[in-house]
PDB file of C-alpha atoms and ligand atoms in Angstrom:
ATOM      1  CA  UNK V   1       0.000   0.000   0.000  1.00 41.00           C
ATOM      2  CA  UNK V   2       1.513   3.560  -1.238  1.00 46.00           C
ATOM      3  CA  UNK V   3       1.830   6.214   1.577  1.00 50.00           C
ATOM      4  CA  UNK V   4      -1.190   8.425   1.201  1.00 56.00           C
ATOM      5  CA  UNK V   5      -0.037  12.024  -0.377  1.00 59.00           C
ATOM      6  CA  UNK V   6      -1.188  15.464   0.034  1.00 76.00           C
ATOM      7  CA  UNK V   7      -1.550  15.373   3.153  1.00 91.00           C
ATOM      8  CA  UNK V   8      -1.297  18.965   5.317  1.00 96.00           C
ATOM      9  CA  UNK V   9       2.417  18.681   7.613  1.00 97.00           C
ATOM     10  CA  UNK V  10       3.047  21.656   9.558  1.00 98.00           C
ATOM     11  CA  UNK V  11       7.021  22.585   9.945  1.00 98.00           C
ATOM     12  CA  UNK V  12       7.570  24.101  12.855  1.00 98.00           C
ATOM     13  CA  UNK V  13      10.958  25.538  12.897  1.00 97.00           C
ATOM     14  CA  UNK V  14      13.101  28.670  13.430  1.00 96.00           C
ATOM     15  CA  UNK V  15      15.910  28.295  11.385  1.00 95.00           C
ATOM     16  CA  UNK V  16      14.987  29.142   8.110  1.00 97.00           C
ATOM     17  CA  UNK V  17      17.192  27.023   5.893  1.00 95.00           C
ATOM     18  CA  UNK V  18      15.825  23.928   7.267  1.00 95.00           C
ATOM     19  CA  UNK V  19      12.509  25.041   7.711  1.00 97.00           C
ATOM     20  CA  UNK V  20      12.616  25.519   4.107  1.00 97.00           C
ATOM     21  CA  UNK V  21      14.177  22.372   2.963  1.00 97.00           C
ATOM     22  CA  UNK V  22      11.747  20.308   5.098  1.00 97.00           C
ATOM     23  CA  UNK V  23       9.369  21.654   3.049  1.00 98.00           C
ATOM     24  CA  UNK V  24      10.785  21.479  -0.320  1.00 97.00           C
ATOM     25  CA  UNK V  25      11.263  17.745   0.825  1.00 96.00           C
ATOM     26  CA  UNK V  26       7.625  17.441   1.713  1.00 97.00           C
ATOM     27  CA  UNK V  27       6.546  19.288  -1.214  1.00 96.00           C
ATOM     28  CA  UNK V  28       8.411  17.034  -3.476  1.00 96.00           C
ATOM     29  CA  UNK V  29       6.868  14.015  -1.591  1.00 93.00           C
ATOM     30  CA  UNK V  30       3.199  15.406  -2.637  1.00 94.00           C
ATOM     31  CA  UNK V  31       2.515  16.286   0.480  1.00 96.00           C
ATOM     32  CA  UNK V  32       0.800  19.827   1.314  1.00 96.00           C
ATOM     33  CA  UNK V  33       2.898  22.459   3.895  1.00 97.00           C
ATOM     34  CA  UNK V  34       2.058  25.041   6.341  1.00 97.00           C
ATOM     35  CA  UNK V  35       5.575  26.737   7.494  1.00 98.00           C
ATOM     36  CA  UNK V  36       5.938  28.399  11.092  1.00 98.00           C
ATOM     37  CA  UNK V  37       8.949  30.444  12.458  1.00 97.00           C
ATOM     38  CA  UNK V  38       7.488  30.669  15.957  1.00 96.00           C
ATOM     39  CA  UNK V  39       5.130  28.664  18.535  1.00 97.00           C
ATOM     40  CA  UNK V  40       2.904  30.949  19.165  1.00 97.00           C
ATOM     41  CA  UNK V  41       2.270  31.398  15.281  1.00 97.00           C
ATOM     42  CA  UNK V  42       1.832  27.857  14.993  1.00 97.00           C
ATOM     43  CA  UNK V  43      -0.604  27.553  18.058  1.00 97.00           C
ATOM     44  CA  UNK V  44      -2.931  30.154  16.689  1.00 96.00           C
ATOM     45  CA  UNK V  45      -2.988  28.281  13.272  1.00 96.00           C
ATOM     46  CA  UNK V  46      -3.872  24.625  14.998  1.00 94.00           C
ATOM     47  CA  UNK V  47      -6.302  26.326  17.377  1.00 90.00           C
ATOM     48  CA  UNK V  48      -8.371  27.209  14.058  1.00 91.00           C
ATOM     49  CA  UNK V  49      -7.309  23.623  12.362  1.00 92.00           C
ATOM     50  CA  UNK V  50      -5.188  20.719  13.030  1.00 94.00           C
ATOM     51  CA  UNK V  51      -2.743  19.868  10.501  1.00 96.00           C
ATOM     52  CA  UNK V  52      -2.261  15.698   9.520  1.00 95.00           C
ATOM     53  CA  UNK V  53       1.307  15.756  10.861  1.00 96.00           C
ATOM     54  CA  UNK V  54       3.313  18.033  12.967  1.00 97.00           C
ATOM     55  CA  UNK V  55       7.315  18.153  12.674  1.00 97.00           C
ATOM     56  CA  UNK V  56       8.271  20.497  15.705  1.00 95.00           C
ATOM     57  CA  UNK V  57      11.647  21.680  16.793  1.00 94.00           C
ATOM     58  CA  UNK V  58      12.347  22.205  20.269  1.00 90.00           C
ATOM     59  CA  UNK V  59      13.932  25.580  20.715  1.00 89.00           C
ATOM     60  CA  UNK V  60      11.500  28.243  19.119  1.00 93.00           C
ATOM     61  CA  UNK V  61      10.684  31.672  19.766  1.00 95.00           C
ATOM     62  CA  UNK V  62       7.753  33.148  21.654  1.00 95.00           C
ATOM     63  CA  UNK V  63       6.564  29.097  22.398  1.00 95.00           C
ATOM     64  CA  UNK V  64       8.668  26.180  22.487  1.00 91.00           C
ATOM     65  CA  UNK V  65       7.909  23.688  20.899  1.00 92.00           C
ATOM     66  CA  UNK V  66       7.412  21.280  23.924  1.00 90.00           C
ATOM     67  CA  UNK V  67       4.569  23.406  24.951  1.00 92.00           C
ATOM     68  CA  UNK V  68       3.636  23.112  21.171  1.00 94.00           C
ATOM     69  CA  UNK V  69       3.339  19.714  21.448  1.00 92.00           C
ATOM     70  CA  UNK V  70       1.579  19.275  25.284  1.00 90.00           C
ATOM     71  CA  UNK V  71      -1.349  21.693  24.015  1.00 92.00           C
ATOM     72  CA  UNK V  72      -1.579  19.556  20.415  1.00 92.00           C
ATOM     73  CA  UNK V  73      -1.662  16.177  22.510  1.00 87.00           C
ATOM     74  CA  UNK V  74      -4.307  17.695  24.792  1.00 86.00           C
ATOM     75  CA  UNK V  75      -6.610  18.246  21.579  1.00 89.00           C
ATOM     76  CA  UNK V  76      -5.584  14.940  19.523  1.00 86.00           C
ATOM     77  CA  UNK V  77      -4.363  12.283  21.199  1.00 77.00           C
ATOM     78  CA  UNK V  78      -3.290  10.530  17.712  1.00 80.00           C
ATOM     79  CA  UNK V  79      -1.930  13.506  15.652  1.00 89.00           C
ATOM     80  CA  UNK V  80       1.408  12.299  14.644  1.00 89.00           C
ATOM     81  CA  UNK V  81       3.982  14.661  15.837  1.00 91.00           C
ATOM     82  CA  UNK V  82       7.851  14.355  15.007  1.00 91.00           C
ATOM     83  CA  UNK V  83      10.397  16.214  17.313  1.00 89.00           C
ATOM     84  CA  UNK V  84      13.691  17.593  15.677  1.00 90.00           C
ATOM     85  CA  UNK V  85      16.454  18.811  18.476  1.00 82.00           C
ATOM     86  CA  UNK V  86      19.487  20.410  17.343  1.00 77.00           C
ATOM     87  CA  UNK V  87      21.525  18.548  20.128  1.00 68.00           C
ATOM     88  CA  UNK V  88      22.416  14.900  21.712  1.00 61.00           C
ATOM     89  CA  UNK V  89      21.663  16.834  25.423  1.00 64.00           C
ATOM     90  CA  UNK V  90      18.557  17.859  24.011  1.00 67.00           C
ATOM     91  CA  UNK V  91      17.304  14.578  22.775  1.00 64.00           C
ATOM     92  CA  UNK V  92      18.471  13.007  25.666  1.00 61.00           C
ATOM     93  CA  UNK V  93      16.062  15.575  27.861  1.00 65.00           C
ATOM     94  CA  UNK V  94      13.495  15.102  25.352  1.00 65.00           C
ATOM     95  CA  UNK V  95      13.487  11.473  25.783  1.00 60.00           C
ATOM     96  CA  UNK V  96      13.422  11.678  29.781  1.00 53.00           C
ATOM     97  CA  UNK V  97      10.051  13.516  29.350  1.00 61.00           C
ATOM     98  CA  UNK V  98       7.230  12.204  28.765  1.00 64.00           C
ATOM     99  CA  UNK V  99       4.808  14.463  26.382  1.00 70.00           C
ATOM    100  CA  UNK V 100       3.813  12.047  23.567  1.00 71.00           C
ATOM    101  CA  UNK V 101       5.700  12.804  20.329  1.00 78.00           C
ATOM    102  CA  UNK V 102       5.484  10.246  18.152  1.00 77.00           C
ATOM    103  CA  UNK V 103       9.300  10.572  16.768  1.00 79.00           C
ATOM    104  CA  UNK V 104      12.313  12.224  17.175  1.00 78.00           C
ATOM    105  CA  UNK V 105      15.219  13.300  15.030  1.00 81.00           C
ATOM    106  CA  UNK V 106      18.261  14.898  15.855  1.00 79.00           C
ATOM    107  CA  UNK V 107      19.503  17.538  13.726  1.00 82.00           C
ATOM    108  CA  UNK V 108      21.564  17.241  11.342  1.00 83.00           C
ATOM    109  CA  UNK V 109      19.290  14.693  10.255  1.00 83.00           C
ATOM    110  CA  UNK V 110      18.684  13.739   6.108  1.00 85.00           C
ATOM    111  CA  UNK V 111      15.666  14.855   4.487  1.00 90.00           C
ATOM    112  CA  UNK V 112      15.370  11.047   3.530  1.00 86.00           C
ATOM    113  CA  UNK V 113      15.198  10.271   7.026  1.00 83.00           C
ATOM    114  CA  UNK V 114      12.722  12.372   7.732  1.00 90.00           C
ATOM    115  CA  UNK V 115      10.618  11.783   4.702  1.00 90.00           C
ATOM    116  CA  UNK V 116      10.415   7.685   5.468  1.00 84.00           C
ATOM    117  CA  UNK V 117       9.424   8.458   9.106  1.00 85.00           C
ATOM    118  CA  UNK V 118       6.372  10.797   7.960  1.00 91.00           C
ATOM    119  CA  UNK V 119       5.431   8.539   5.533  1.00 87.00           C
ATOM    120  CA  UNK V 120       5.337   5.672   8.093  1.00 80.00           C
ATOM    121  CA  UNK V 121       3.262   7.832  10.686  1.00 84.00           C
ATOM    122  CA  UNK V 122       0.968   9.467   7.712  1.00 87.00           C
ATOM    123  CA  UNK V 123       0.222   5.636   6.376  1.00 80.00           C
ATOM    124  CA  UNK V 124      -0.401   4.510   9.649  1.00 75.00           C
ATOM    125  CA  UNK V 125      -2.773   7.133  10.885  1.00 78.00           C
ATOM    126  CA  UNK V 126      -4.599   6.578   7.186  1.00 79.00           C
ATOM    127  CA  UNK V 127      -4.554   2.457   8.160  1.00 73.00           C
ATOM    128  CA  UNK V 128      -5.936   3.206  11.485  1.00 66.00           C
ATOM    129  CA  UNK V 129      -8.268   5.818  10.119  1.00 65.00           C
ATOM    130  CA  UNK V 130      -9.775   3.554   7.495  1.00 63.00           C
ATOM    131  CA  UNK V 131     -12.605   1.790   7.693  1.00 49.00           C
ATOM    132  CA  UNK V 132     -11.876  -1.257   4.958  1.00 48.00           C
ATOM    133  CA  UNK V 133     -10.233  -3.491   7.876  1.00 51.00           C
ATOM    134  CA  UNK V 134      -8.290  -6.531   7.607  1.00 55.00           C
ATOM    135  CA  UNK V 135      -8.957  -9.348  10.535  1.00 53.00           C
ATOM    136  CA  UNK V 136      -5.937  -8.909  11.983  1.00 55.00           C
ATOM    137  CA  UNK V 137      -7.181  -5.219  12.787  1.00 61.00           C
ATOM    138  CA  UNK V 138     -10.243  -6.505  14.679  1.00 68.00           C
ATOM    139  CA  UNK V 139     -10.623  -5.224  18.810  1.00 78.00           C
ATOM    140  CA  UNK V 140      -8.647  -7.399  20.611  1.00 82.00           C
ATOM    141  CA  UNK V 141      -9.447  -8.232  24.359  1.00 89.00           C
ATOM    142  CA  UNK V 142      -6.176  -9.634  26.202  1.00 90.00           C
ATOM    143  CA  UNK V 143      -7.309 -10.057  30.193  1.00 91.00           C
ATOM    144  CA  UNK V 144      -8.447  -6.612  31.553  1.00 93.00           C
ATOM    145  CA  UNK V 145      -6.753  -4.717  28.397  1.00 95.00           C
ATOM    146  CA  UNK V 146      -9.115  -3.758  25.259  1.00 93.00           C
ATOM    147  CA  UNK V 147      -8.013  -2.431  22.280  1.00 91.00           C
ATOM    148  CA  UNK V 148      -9.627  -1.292  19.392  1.00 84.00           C
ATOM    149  CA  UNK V 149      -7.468  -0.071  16.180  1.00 76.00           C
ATOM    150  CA  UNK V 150      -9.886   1.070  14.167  1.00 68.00           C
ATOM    151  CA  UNK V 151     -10.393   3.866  17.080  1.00 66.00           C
ATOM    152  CA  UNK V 152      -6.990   3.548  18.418  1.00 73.00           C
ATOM    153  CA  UNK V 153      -8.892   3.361  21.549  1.00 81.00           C
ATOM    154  CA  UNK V 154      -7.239   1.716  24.191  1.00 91.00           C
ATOM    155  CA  UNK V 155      -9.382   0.791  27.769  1.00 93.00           C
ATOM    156  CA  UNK V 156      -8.049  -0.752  31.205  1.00 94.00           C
ATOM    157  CA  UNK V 157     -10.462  -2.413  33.407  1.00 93.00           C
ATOM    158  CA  UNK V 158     -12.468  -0.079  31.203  1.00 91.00           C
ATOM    159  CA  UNK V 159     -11.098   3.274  31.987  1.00 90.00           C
ATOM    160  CA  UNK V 160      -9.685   4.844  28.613  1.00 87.00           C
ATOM    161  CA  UNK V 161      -6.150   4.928  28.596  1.00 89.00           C
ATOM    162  CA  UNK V 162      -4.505   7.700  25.901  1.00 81.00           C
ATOM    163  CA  UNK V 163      -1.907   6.347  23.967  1.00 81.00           C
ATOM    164  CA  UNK V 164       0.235   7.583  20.528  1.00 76.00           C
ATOM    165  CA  UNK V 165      -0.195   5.646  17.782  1.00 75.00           C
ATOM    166  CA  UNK V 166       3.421   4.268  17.876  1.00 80.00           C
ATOM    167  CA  UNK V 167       2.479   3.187  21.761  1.00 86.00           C
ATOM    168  CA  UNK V 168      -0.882   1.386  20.391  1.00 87.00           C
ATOM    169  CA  UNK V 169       1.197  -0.337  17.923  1.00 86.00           C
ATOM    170  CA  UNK V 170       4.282  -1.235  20.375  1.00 92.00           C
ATOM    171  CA  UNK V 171       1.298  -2.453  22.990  1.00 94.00           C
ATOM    172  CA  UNK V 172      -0.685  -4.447  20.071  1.00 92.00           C
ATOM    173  CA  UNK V 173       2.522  -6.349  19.140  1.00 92.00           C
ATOM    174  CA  UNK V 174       2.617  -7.343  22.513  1.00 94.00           C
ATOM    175  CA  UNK V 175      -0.302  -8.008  23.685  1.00 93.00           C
ATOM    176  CA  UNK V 176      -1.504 -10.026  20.549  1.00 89.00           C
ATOM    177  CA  UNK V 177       1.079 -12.687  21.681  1.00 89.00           C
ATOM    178  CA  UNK V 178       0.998 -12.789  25.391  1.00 91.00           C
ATOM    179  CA  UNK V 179       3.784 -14.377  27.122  1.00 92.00           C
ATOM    180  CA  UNK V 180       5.783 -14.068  24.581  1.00 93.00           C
ATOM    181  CA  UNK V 181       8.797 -12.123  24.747  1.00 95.00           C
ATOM    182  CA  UNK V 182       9.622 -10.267  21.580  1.00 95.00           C
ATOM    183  CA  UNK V 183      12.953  -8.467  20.633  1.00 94.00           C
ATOM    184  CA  UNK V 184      13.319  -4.464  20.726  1.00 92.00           C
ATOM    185  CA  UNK V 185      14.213  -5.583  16.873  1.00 90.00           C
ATOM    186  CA  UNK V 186      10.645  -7.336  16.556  1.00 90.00           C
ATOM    187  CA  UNK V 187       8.705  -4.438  18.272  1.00 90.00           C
ATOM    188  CA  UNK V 188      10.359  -2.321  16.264  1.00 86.00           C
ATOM    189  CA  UNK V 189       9.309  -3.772  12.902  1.00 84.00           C
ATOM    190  CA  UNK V 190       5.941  -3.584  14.077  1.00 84.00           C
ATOM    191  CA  UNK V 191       6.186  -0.437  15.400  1.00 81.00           C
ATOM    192  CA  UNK V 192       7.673   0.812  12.741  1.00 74.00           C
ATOM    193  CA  UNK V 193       7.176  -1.023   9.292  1.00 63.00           C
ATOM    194  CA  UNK V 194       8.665   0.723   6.652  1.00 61.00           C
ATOM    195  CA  UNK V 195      11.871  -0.225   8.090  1.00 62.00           C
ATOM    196  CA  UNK V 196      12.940   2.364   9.621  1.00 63.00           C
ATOM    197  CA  UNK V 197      15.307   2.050  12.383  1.00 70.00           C
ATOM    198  CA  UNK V 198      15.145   3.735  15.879  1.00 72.00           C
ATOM    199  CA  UNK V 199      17.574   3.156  18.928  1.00 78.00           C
ATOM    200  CA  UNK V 200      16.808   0.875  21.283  1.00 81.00           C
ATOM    201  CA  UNK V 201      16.365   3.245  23.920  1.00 83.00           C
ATOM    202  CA  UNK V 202      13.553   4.691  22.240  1.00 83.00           C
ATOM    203  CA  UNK V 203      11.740   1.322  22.178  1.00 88.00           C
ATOM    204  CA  UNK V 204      12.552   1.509  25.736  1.00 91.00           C
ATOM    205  CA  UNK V 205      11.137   4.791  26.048  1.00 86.00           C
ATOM    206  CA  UNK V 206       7.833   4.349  24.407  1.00 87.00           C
ATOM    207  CA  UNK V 207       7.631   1.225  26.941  1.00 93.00           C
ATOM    208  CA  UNK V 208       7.998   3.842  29.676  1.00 91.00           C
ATOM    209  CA  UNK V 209       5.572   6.554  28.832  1.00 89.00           C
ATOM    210  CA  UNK V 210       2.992   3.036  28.277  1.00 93.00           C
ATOM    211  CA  UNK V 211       3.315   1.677  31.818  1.00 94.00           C
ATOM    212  CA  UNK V 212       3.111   5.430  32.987  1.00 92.00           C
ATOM    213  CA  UNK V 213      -0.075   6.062  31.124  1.00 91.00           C
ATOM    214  CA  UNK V 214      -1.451   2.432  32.290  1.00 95.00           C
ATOM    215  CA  UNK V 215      -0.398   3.204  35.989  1.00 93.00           C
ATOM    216  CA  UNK V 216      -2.194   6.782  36.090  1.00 90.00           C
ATOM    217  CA  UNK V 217      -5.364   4.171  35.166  1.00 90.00           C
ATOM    218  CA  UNK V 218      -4.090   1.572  37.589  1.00 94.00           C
ATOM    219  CA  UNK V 219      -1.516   1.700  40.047  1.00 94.00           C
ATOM    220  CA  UNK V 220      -0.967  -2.226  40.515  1.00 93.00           C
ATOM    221  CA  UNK V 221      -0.556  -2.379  36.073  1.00 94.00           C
ATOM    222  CA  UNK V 222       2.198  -4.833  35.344  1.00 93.00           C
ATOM    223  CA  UNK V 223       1.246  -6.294  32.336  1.00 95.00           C
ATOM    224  CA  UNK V 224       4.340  -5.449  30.955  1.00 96.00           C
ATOM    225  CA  UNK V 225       7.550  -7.167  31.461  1.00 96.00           C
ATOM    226  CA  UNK V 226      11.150  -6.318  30.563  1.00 95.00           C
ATOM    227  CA  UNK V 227      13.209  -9.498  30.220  1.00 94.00           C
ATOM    228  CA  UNK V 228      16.762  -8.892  30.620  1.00 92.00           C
ATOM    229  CA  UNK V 229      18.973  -9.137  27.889  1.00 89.00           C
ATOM    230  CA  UNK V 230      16.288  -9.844  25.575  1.00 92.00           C
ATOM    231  CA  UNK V 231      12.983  -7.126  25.173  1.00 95.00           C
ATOM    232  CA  UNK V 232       9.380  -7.549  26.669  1.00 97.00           C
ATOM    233  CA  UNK V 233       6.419  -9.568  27.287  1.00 96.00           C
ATOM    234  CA  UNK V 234       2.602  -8.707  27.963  1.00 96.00           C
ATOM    235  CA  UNK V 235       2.033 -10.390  30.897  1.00 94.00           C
ATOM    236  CA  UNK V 236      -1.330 -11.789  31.831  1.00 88.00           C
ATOM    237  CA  UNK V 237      -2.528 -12.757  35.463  1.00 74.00           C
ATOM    238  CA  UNK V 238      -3.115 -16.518  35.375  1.00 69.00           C
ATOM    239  CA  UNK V 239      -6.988 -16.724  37.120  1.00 62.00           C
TER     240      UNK V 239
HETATM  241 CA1   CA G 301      15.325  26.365  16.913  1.00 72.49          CA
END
C-alpha cells in the first residue's frame, strides 16, 4: 500500500534554511505544507485547524515547541507529531520527558530520514483511520486490556487509557502474543514497518511513557515485562 499524499504537515521551525528544505522535501513528496517560524504562530494556526502531521523543533521563539506539542496532545491524542532537536543533550532531555511525540530526530538529520518516518506515521494514521479493515485489525481483548485499532482506543479495566499511535502499535505487538517475549528488533518492525530504524532506547522509552499512562489508570498495572537481555512480554494474570 503507497503512503497516502497530500496530506497537510506543519514545519515548525526557526531556522529558516531547514525550515525551508523540510518543506521542499515534503513538497516534493506530494505532500501539502504550512511553514511556522514561531510557537505561538503555529498555536494560533492549529487552534483554528489541526494539521495531519506536525514536525516540531524544540527551541523556538515566543513558544517552544514542547509546549507546542503538550497543548496539540491535549486536543488529539493521535496527531502524529515528530520532534527535531538540534543537540544529543537535548534529545536526551526530550526522551526523559514524557509528552507524547510520536518521533524524534536529531539535527543534522537527512531529508530522507525524515521523509520515510512521515510517511510511516501518515500511512499509519490513514490504516488506522480507514474503515476497509483486515482481521488482523479486529478489537482485541487480552485479560483486563481492550483495544480497538480502528479507534486507536485503548481501555483498562475499562477506563480509557490515551496512547500515541506508535504506543498502540508497540502495545498491540505485545499483547496479541501474550507471554511471549519479543525483541526491541521485533517491536520495532511492528512499530515501525517501513523499516525504519530507531535506537533501542527509544523502544525503551515508548515502553515507559505506556506503563506510565497504564499506571495513572491503575496503580498495581504490570502487564508489561522487561526481560533482561532480551525485550518484553505482555504479561497476563493466570486466574
Ligand atoms: Ca530552533
Amino acid at each position: 500500500m503507497s503512503a497516502p499524499a497530500g496530506r497537510l504537515v506543519a514545519v515548525v521551525e526557526d531556522e529558516d534554511t531547514i525550515r525551508e528544505a523540510m518543506c521542499y522535501a515534503l513538497k516534493r513528496e506530494g505532500h501539502q505544507t504550512e511553514a511556522f517560524g514561531d510557537g505561538a504562530d503555529a498555536w494560533n494556526a492549529f487552534a483554528r485547524a489541526l494539521p495531519d502531521l506536525a514536525v516540531l523543533d524544540i527551541g523556538l521563539p515566543r513558544l517552544d515547541g514542547l509546549e507546542l506539542c503538550r497543548r496539540l496532545r491535549a486536543r488529539s491524542d493521535t496527531l502524529p507529531i515528530i520532534f527535531v532537536t538540534s543537540r544529543e543533550e537535548e534529545f536526551d532531555r526530550v526522551l526523559g520527558l514524557e509528552i507524547g511525540a510520536d518521533d524524534y530526530l536529531c539535527k543534522p538529520f537527512s531529508m530522507r530520514e525524515l521523509m520515510a518516518r512521515v510517511k510511516v506515521l501518515l500511512r499509519r494514521s490513514a490504516l488506522l483511520q480507514d474503515a476497509a479493515r483486515a482481521p488482523e485489525d479486529a478489537a482485541t481483548t487480552v485479560g483486563d486490556l481492550s483495544m480497538d485499532p480502528l479507534r486507536l482506543i485503548v481501555t483498562w479495566k475499562g477506563a480509557r487509557v490515551p496512547l500515541t499511535v506508535t504506543e498502540f502499535l508497540l502495545l498491540q505487538a505485545l499483547a496479541r502474543r501474550p507471554g511471549v517475549v519479543k525483541t526491541r528488533d521485533q517491536l520495532m518492525e511492528e512499530a515501525y514497518p517501513d523499516r525504519v530504524t530507531v535506537s533501542d532506547r527509544t523502544i525503551d522509552s515508548h515502553v515507559k511513557r505506556i506503563r506510565r499512562k497504564f499506571a495513572a489508570a491503575d496503580a498495581a498495572f504490570d502487564a508489561i515485562e522487561g526481560v533482561y537481555g532480551a525485550g518484553y512480554r505482555y504479561v497476563v494474570p493466570a486466574t
